[in-house]
mmCIF file of C-alpha atoms (C1' of nucleotides) in Angstrom:
data_model
loop_
_atom_site.group_PDB
_atom_site.id
_atom_site.type_symbol
_atom_site.label_atom_id
_atom_site.label_comp_id
_atom_site.label_asym_id
_atom_site.label_seq_id
_atom_site.Cartn_x
_atom_site.Cartn_y
_atom_site.Cartn_z
ATOM 1 C CA MET A 1 18.715 1.037 -11.554
ATOM 2 C CA ILE A 2 16.344 3.243 -9.623
ATOM 3 C CA GLU A 3 16.574 1.909 -6.165
ATOM 4 C CA LEU A 4 14.092 2.661 -3.583
ATOM 5 C CA GLU A 5 14.674 1.998 0.053
ATOM 6 C CA ALA A 6 12.155 0.417 2.084
ATOM 7 C CA PRO A 7 10.513 3.176 3.592
ATOM 8 C CA GLN A 8 10.291 4.859 0.016
ATOM 9 C CA LEU A 9 8.751 1.328 -1.229
ATOM 10 C CA ASP A 10 6.478 1.320 1.755
ATOM 11 C CA ALA A 11 5.340 4.845 0.501
ATOM 12 C CA VAL A 12 4.903 3.924 -2.904
ATOM 13 C CA PHE A 13 3.026 0.960 -2.515
ATOM 14 C CA HIS A 14 0.809 2.657 0.093
ATOM 15 C CA ALA A 15 0.209 5.107 -2.472
ATOM 16 C CA LEU A 16 -1.136 2.588 -4.867
ATOM 17 C CA GLY A 17 -3.215 0.762 -2.479
ATOM 18 C CA ASP A 18 -6.115 3.234 -2.848
ATOM 19 C CA ALA A 19 -8.545 3.328 -5.737
ATOM 20 C CA THR A 20 -8.744 7.118 -5.448
ATOM 21 C CA ARG A 21 -5.187 7.565 -5.622
ATOM 22 C CA ARG A 22 -4.697 5.230 -8.735
ATOM 23 C CA ARG A 23 -7.574 6.882 -10.570
ATOM 24 C CA MET A 24 -5.593 10.512 -10.087
ATOM 25 C CA LEU A 25 -2.570 8.647 -11.614
ATOM 26 C CA ARG A 26 -4.485 7.624 -14.516
ATOM 27 C CA ASP A 27 -5.807 10.706 -15.055
ATOM 28 C CA LEU A 28 -2.229 12.183 -14.965
ATOM 29 C CA ALA A 29 -1.417 10.042 -17.419
ATOM 30 C CA LYS A 30 -3.550 11.547 -19.743
ATOM 31 C CA SER A 31 -2.160 14.846 -19.151
ATOM 32 C CA GLU A 32 -1.149 17.195 -16.516
ATOM 33 C CA ARG A 33 -3.807 18.215 -13.892
ATOM 34 C CA THR A 34 -4.162 21.151 -11.261
ATOM 35 C CA VAL A 35 -5.304 19.537 -7.591
ATOM 36 C CA GLY A 36 -8.934 20.839 -8.503
ATOM 37 C CA GLN A 37 -8.943 18.881 -11.534
ATOM 38 C CA LEU A 38 -7.611 15.836 -10.063
ATOM 39 C CA ALA A 39 -10.316 16.260 -7.263
ATOM 40 C CA GLU A 40 -13.212 16.758 -9.376
ATOM 41 C CA PRO A 41 -14.207 13.096 -10.255
ATOM 42 C CA PHE A 42 -14.601 12.490 -6.397
ATOM 43 C CA ALA A 43 -17.503 12.968 -4.166
ATOM 44 C CA MET A 44 -15.102 14.395 -1.639
ATOM 45 C CA SER A 45 -13.901 17.691 -0.392
ATOM 46 C CA LEU A 46 -11.121 19.431 -1.916
ATOM 47 C CA ALA A 47 -8.932 19.214 1.463
ATOM 48 C CA ALA A 48 -9.383 15.233 1.221
ATOM 49 C CA ALA A 49 -8.359 15.263 -2.331
ATOM 50 C CA SER A 50 -5.482 17.385 -1.572
ATOM 51 C CA LYS A 51 -4.369 14.724 0.766
ATOM 52 C CA HIS A 52 -4.163 11.891 -1.518
ATOM 53 C CA VAL A 53 -2.217 14.328 -3.897
ATOM 54 C CA LYS A 54 0.020 14.978 -1.064
ATOM 55 C CA ALA A 55 0.444 11.189 -0.461
ATOM 56 C CA LEU A 56 1.223 10.697 -4.138
ATOM 57 C CA GLU A 57 3.650 13.297 -4.113
ATOM 58 C CA ASN A 58 5.252 12.151 -0.974
ATOM 59 C CA ALA A 59 5.837 8.912 -2.572
ATOM 60 C CA GLY A 60 7.392 10.555 -5.286
ATOM 61 C CA LEU A 61 4.939 9.281 -7.680
ATOM 62 C CA ILE A 62 3.891 12.992 -8.973
ATOM 63 C CA ARG A 63 5.793 16.215 -8.883
ATOM 64 C CA ARG A 64 4.028 19.403 -8.531
ATOM 65 C CA GLU A 65 4.754 23.105 -10.023
ATOM 66 C CA VAL A 66 3.189 25.816 -8.034
ATOM 67 C CA ARG A 67 2.418 28.302 -11.032
ATOM 68 C CA GLY A 68 0.410 31.209 -9.636
ATOM 69 C CA ARG A 69 -2.316 29.839 -7.421
ATOM 70 C CA ALA A 70 -2.881 26.783 -9.103
ATOM 71 C CA HIS A 71 -0.638 23.504 -8.273
ATOM 72 C CA ILE A 72 -0.051 21.562 -11.592
ATOM 73 C CA CYS A 73 0.684 18.032 -10.996
ATOM 74 C CA ARG A 74 2.536 15.472 -13.166
ATOM 75 C CA LEU A 75 3.596 11.854 -13.337
ATOM 76 C CA ALA A 76 6.934 11.158 -11.909
ATOM 77 C CA PRO A 77 8.757 8.248 -13.570
ATOM 78 C CA GLY A 78 11.486 7.033 -10.780
ATOM 79 C CA PRO A 79 9.339 5.132 -8.493
ATOM 80 C CA LEU A 80 6.768 3.803 -10.517
ATOM 81 C CA ALA A 81 9.712 2.154 -12.471
ATOM 82 C CA SER A 82 11.101 1.155 -9.182
ATOM 83 C CA ALA A 83 8.017 -0.651 -7.940
ATOM 84 C CA HIS A 84 7.674 -2.104 -11.075
ATOM 85 C CA GLU A 85 11.112 -3.720 -11.011
ATOM 86 C CA TRP A 86 10.727 -4.634 -7.560
ATOM 87 C CA LEU A 87 7.505 -6.533 -8.934
ATOM 88 C CA ASN A 88 9.788 -7.673 -11.688
ATOM 89 C CA PHE A 89 11.794 -9.681 -9.319
ATOM 90 C CA TYR A 90 8.582 -11.687 -8.490
ATOM 91 C CA ALA A 91 7.454 -12.083 -11.945
ATOM 92 C CA ARG A 92 10.880 -13.724 -12.813
ATOM 93 C CA PHE A 93 10.473 -15.723 -10.035
ATOM 94 C CA TRP A 94 7.407 -17.120 -11.513
ATOM 95 C CA THR A 95 8.762 -17.524 -14.898
ATOM 96 C CA ASP A 96 11.770 -19.382 -13.463
ATOM 97 C CA ARG A 97 9.657 -21.521 -11.821
ATOM 98 C CA LEU A 98 7.516 -22.101 -14.751
ATOM 99 C CA ASP A 99 10.228 -22.780 -16.983
ATOM 100 C CA ALA A 100 11.694 -25.159 -14.671
ATOM 101 C CA LEU A 101 8.199 -26.889 -14.365
ATOM 102 C CA GLU A 102 8.096 -27.168 -18.068
ATOM 103 C CA GLY A 103 11.621 -28.520 -18.300
ATOM 104 C CA LEU A 104 10.892 -31.137 -15.873
ATOM 105 C CA LEU A 105 8.049 -32.234 -17.734
ATOM 106 C CA LEU A 106 9.828 -32.433 -20.845
ATOM 107 C CA THR A 107 12.723 -34.396 -19.282
ATOM 108 C CA GLU A 108 11.135 -36.445 -16.823
ATOM 109 C CA ASP A 109 8.159 -37.702 -18.989
ATOM 110 C CA THR A 110 9.657 -40.856 -19.515
ATOM 111 C CA ARG A 111 11.376 -41.420 -15.973
ATOM 112 C CA ARG A 112 9.876 -41.793 -12.455
ATOM 113 C CA SER A 113 9.682 -38.648 -10.492
ATOM 114 C CA ASP A 114 11.674 -40.012 -7.450
ATOM 115 C CA ALA A 115 14.594 -38.003 -8.116
ATOM 116 C CA CYS A 116 12.788 -34.809 -7.417
ATOM 117 C CA LYS A 117 15.059 -32.658 -5.238
ATOM 118 C CA GLY A 118 14.861 -29.224 -3.755
ATOM 119 C CA ASP A 119 16.156 -26.837 -6.078
ATOM 120 C CA ASP A 120 17.361 -24.041 -3.684
ATOM 121 C CA SER A 121 17.879 -23.638 -0.010
ATOM 122 C CA MET B 1 -4.348 -11.364 -18.956
ATOM 123 C CA ILE B 2 -4.755 -11.647 -15.440
ATOM 124 C CA GLU B 3 -7.063 -8.736 -14.379
ATOM 125 C CA LEU B 4 -7.601 -7.686 -11.127
ATOM 126 C CA GLU B 5 -10.595 -5.469 -10.200
ATOM 127 C CA ALA B 6 -9.968 -2.512 -7.840
ATOM 128 C CA PRO B 7 -10.566 -3.942 -4.556
ATOM 129 C CA GLN B 8 -7.985 -6.986 -5.128
ATOM 130 C CA LEU B 9 -5.387 -4.287 -6.392
ATOM 131 C CA ASP B 10 -6.278 -2.279 -3.203
ATOM 132 C CA ALA B 11 -5.408 -5.573 -1.187
ATOM 133 C CA VAL B 12 -2.309 -6.498 -3.304
ATOM 134 C CA PHE B 13 -0.723 -3.111 -3.120
ATOM 135 C CA HIS B 14 -1.732 -2.486 0.431
ATOM 136 C CA ALA B 15 -0.222 -5.983 1.307
ATOM 137 C CA LEU B 16 3.113 -4.627 -0.597
ATOM 138 C CA GLY B 17 3.055 -1.382 1.242
ATOM 139 C CA ASP B 18 4.663 -2.964 4.284
ATOM 140 C CA ALA B 19 8.068 -3.962 4.900
ATOM 141 C CA THR B 20 7.218 -6.938 7.081
ATOM 142 C CA ARG B 21 4.999 -8.482 4.367
ATOM 143 C CA ARG B 22 7.547 -7.769 1.485
ATOM 144 C CA ARG B 23 10.092 -9.606 3.786
ATOM 145 C CA MET B 24 7.922 -12.362 3.964
ATOM 146 C CA LEU B 25 7.585 -12.563 0.139
ATOM 147 C CA ARG B 26 11.225 -12.492 -0.216
ATOM 148 C CA ASP B 27 11.472 -15.692 2.241
ATOM 149 C CA LEU B 28 8.841 -17.420 0.352
ATOM 150 C CA ALA B 29 10.459 -16.691 -2.876
ATOM 151 C CA LYS B 30 13.476 -18.697 -1.634
ATOM 152 C CA SER B 31 11.291 -21.548 -0.921
ATOM 153 C CA GLU B 32 7.954 -22.584 0.987
ATOM 154 C CA ARG B 33 7.659 -21.715 4.588
ATOM 155 C CA THR B 34 5.468 -22.509 7.643
ATOM 156 C CA VAL B 35 3.953 -19.432 9.511
ATOM 157 C CA GLY B 36 6.487 -20.100 11.989
ATOM 158 C CA GLN B 37 9.338 -19.943 9.881
ATOM 159 C CA LEU B 38 8.031 -16.684 8.108
ATOM 160 C CA ALA B 39 7.552 -15.058 11.495
ATOM 161 C CA GLU B 40 10.874 -15.985 12.988
ATOM 162 C CA PRO B 41 12.665 -13.216 11.333
ATOM 163 C CA PHE B 42 10.533 -10.611 13.405
ATOM 164 C CA ALA B 43 10.569 -9.140 16.910
ATOM 165 C CA MET B 44 6.559 -9.684 17.178
ATOM 166 C CA SER B 45 4.382 -11.990 18.368
ATOM 167 C CA LEU B 46 3.335 -15.107 16.360
ATOM 168 C CA ALA B 47 -0.238 -13.772 16.173
ATOM 169 C CA ALA B 48 0.788 -10.463 14.710
ATOM 170 C CA ALA B 49 3.139 -12.336 12.098
ATOM 171 C CA SER B 50 -0.193 -14.647 11.513
ATOM 172 C CA LYS B 51 -2.139 -11.543 10.784
ATOM 173 C CA HIS B 52 0.618 -10.274 8.316
ATOM 174 C CA VAL B 53 0.539 -13.894 6.343
ATOM 175 C CA LYS B 54 -3.602 -13.600 6.426
ATOM 176 C CA ALA B 55 -2.931 -10.223 4.490
ATOM 177 C CA LEU B 56 -0.709 -11.705 2.020
ATOM 178 C CA GLU B 57 -3.398 -14.400 1.620
ATOM 179 C CA ASN B 58 -6.036 -12.362 1.561
ATOM 180 C CA ALA B 59 -4.584 -10.346 -1.432
ATOM 181 C CA GLY B 60 -3.905 -13.481 -3.168
ATOM 182 C CA LEU B 61 -0.045 -13.338 -2.881
ATOM 183 C CA ILE B 62 0.078 -16.423 -1.561
ATOM 184 C CA ARG B 63 -1.511 -19.546 -0.500
ATOM 185 C CA ARG B 64 -1.661 -22.058 2.385
ATOM 186 C CA GLU B 65 -1.652 -25.765 2.584
ATOM 187 C CA VAL B 66 -2.565 -26.755 6.029
ATOM 188 C CA ARG B 67 -0.706 -30.118 6.676
ATOM 189 C CA GLY B 68 -1.062 -31.433 9.941
ATOM 190 C CA ARG B 69 -0.476 -28.468 12.593
ATOM 191 C CA ALA B 70 1.804 -26.658 10.065
ATOM 192 C CA HIS B 71 0.479 -24.249 7.570
ATOM 193 C CA ILE B 72 2.831 -24.407 4.669
ATOM 194 C CA CYS B 73 2.956 -20.703 2.549
ATOM 195 C CA ARG B 74 3.614 -20.460 -1.116
ATOM 196 C CA LEU B 75 3.927 -17.687 -3.156
ATOM 197 C CA ALA B 76 1.090 -17.394 -5.676
ATOM 198 C CA PRO B 77 1.590 -16.363 -8.929
ATOM 199 C CA GLY B 78 -1.505 -14.331 -10.202
ATOM 200 C CA PRO B 79 -2.019 -11.095 -8.477
ATOM 201 C CA LEU B 80 1.661 -10.219 -8.515
ATOM 202 C CA ALA B 81 1.636 -10.516 -12.402
ATOM 203 C CA SER B 82 -1.444 -8.320 -12.336
ATOM 204 C CA ALA B 83 -0.056 -5.722 -10.221
ATOM 205 C CA HIS B 84 3.062 -5.755 -12.247
ATOM 206 C CA GLU B 85 1.090 -5.315 -15.395
ATOM 207 C CA TRP B 86 -0.761 -2.582 -13.769
ATOM 208 C CA LEU B 87 2.583 -0.757 -13.177
ATOM 209 C CA ASN B 88 3.632 -1.660 -16.723
ATOM 210 C CA PHE B 89 0.914 0.642 -17.912
ATOM 211 C CA TYR B 90 2.749 3.508 -16.345
ATOM 212 C CA ALA B 91 6.052 2.298 -17.350
ATOM 213 C CA ARG B 92 4.815 2.298 -21.095
ATOM 214 C CA PHE B 93 3.618 5.845 -20.291
ATOM 215 C CA TRP B 94 6.995 7.177 -19.540
ATOM 216 C CA THR B 95 8.998 5.211 -22.182
ATOM 217 C CA ASP B 96 6.383 6.954 -24.782
ATOM 218 C CA ARG B 97 7.001 10.141 -23.068
ATOM 219 C CA LEU B 98 10.607 9.998 -23.302
ATOM 220 C CA ASP B 99 10.385 8.591 -26.932
ATOM 221 C CA ALA B 100 8.262 11.388 -27.681
ATOM 222 C CA LEU B 101 10.899 13.697 -25.837
ATOM 223 C CA GLU B 102 13.730 12.484 -27.859
ATOM 224 C CA GLY B 103 11.828 12.631 -31.309
ATOM 225 C CA LEU B 104 10.996 16.607 -30.233
ATOM 226 C CA LEU B 105 14.685 17.273 -29.423
ATOM 227 C CA LEU B 106 15.870 15.718 -32.906
ATOM 228 C CA THR B 107 13.422 17.558 -34.626
ATOM 229 C CA GLU B 108 13.518 21.014 -32.943
ATOM 230 C CA ASP B 109 17.115 21.375 -32.001
ATOM 231 C CA THR B 110 17.656 23.799 -34.915
ATOM 232 C CA ARG B 111 14.760 26.007 -34.376
ATOM 233 C CA ARG B 112 14.291 28.892 -31.663
ATOM 234 C CA SER B 113 11.937 28.168 -28.936
ATOM 235 C CA ASP B 114 10.672 31.768 -28.101
ATOM 236 C CA ALA B 115 8.082 30.150 -25.612
ATOM 237 C CA CYS B 116 10.393 30.499 -23.009
ATOM 238 C CA LYS B 117 8.486 31.492 -19.793
ATOM 239 C CA GLY B 118 9.862 31.773 -16.451
ATOM 240 C CA ASP B 119 8.293 28.651 -14.791
ATOM 241 C CA ASP B 120 10.974 27.479 -12.467
ATOM 242 C CA SER B 121 10.867 29.373 -8.985
ATOM 243 C "C1'" DG C 1 -4.203 -39.679 27.470
ATOM 244 C "C1'" DG C 2 -0.778 -36.095 28.672
ATOM 245 C "C1'" DG C 3 2.112 -32.601 27.028
ATOM 246 C "C1'" DA C 4 4.340 -29.683 23.956
ATOM 247 C "C1'" DA C 5 4.035 -27.579 19.379
ATOM 248 C "C1'" DT C 6 1.732 -24.893 15.665
ATOM 249 C "C1'" DG C 7 -1.759 -21.688 14.750
ATOM 250 C "C1'" DT C 8 -5.819 -19.003 14.877
ATOM 251 C "C1'" DC C 9 -9.397 -16.033 17.344
ATOM 252 C "C1'" DA C 10 -10.910 -12.275 20.433
ATOM 253 C "C1'" DA C 11 -10.355 -8.669 23.227
ATOM 254 C "C1'" DC C 12 -7.958 -4.895 23.693
ATOM 255 C "C1'" DC C 13 -4.852 -0.689 22.680
ATOM 256 C "C1'" DA C 14 -1.998 2.979 20.598
ATOM 257 C "C1'" DA C 15 -1.398 5.141 16.065
ATOM 258 C "C1'" DT C 16 -2.385 5.914 11.494
ATOM 259 C "C1'" DT C 17 -5.688 6.856 8.108
ATOM 260 C "C1'" DG C 18 -9.206 9.084 5.284
ATOM 261 C "C1'" DG C 19 -12.813 11.833 5.615
ATOM 262 C "C1'" DT C 20 -15.242 16.424 7.345
ATOM 263 C "C1'" DT C 21 -15.416 21.550 8.325
ATOM 264 C "C1'" DG C 22 -14.124 26.194 8.955
ATOM 265 C "C1'" DA C 23 -10.248 29.229 8.825
ATOM 266 C "C1'" DA C 24 -5.982 31.034 6.559
ATOM 267 C "C1'" DT C 25 -2.659 31.794 2.497
ATOM 268 C "C1'" DG C 26 -1.590 33.721 -1.837
ATOM 269 C "C1'" DA C 27 -2.559 35.157 -6.414
ATOM 270 C "C1'" DC C 28 -5.277 36.815 -9.975
ATOM 271 C "C1'" DT C 29 -9.313 40.370 -11.299
ATOM 272 C "C1'" DG C 30 -12.228 43.967 -11.296
ATOM 273 C "C1'" DC D 1 -8.338 47.772 -2.475
ATOM 274 C "C1'" DA D 2 -12.024 44.102 -2.240
ATOM 275 C "C1'" DG D 3 -13.326 39.802 -3.423
ATOM 276 C "C1'" DT D 4 -12.805 35.549 -5.652
ATOM 277 C "C1'" DC D 5 -10.268 31.219 -6.828
ATOM 278 C "C1'" DA D 6 -6.943 27.705 -5.551
ATOM 279 C "C1'" DT D 7 -5.249 25.444 -2.210
ATOM 280 C "C1'" DT D 8 -3.537 24.214 2.269
ATOM 281 C "C1'" DC D 9 -3.514 23.769 7.259
ATOM 282 C "C1'" DA D 10 -5.671 22.498 11.741
ATOM 283 C "C1'" DA D 11 -8.898 20.451 14.752
ATOM 284 C "C1'" DC D 12 -11.555 16.920 14.984
ATOM 285 C "C1'" DC D 13 -13.858 12.115 14.136
ATOM 286 C "C1'" DA D 14 -14.788 7.334 12.988
ATOM 287 C "C1'" DA D 15 -12.752 3.488 11.227
ATOM 288 C "C1'" DT D 16 -8.752 0.766 10.359
ATOM 289 C "C1'" DT D 17 -4.005 -1.010 11.133
ATOM 290 C "C1'" DG D 18 -0.463 -3.248 13.706
ATOM 291 C "C1'" DG D 19 0.531 -4.666 17.663
ATOM 292 C "C1'" DT D 20 -0.201 -6.997 22.314
ATOM 293 C "C1'" DT D 21 -1.765 -10.860 25.492
ATOM 294 C "C1'" DG D 22 -4.519 -14.704 27.129
ATOM 295 C "C1'" DA D 23 -7.594 -18.547 25.615
ATOM 296 C "C1'" DC D 24 -8.595 -21.581 22.577
ATOM 297 C "C1'" DA D 25 -8.434 -25.639 18.901
ATOM 298 C "C1'" DT D 26 -5.576 -29.481 16.461
ATOM 299 C "C1'" DT D 27 -1.849 -32.205 15.661
ATOM 300 C "C1'" DC D 28 2.231 -34.693 16.943
ATOM 301 C "C1'" DC D 29 5.021 -37.533 20.197
ATOM 302 C "C1'" DC D 30 5.798 -40.304 24.314
#
DNA sequence: GGGAATGTCAACCAATTGGTTGAATGACTG
DNA sequence: CAGTCATTCAACCAATTGGTTGACATTCCC
């Protein structure tokens, strides 16, 4: 699917690792916003907010359309899906583990558990 | 479900925003590892790797069992699932949008769209 | 007990981050 | 054209990050 290389994943997760930027994404999920509108909920300078927007854009999480003097931002699908998929690997890891555990409990509940061995290397 | 508050999400995504730590998680997905084993693939001091491990632990992404002098690390399920769910919100955003777009294309394909403005630069 | 193995801690350092301010750029408006 | 609006840029600053090294603590082993 949409594959991200390591540096891109770095940028995506780094961008997500800040409440300000996550809030901006949440606002963008409602509808498109200008940089000024994105900045408005925060008690920080426009320049600071602009840097956050740039971080999001840099990570590919949003794209920007410059229309006149306003910069209109929208969510971009790719990287979020990628991060989602990346995490999905670990989600799968856990569902596998839990399934295996459940299986073990079902098949082993009458036997002694001395046959427990490593399942992978 | 497993809900993370903002500071915890900060820690989780911050932890994921580093290739070293993601590699450690990948190794831990194979099997449990000691701190030394986690550090081994990297050209950095053990102390540095230990800090990365602590960041992962701090984010709740792994848990550690101190057995004798060895610290054995394992993946922890909760926060990864939470981050996954968080991202799922945006995945849903996009599937919704794409579905809506598909719907639009189906219903609008016979009508003229005179709202064509010069928007691309 | 002595020594190697496994990790952490503390101090330190360079680079990055997140914020500020003030000036500059570009685009609308009167 | 002058002024304001939307935004970025550059310089700067404090705090954090990611790395180093050397000095601990514990634990295992002979």
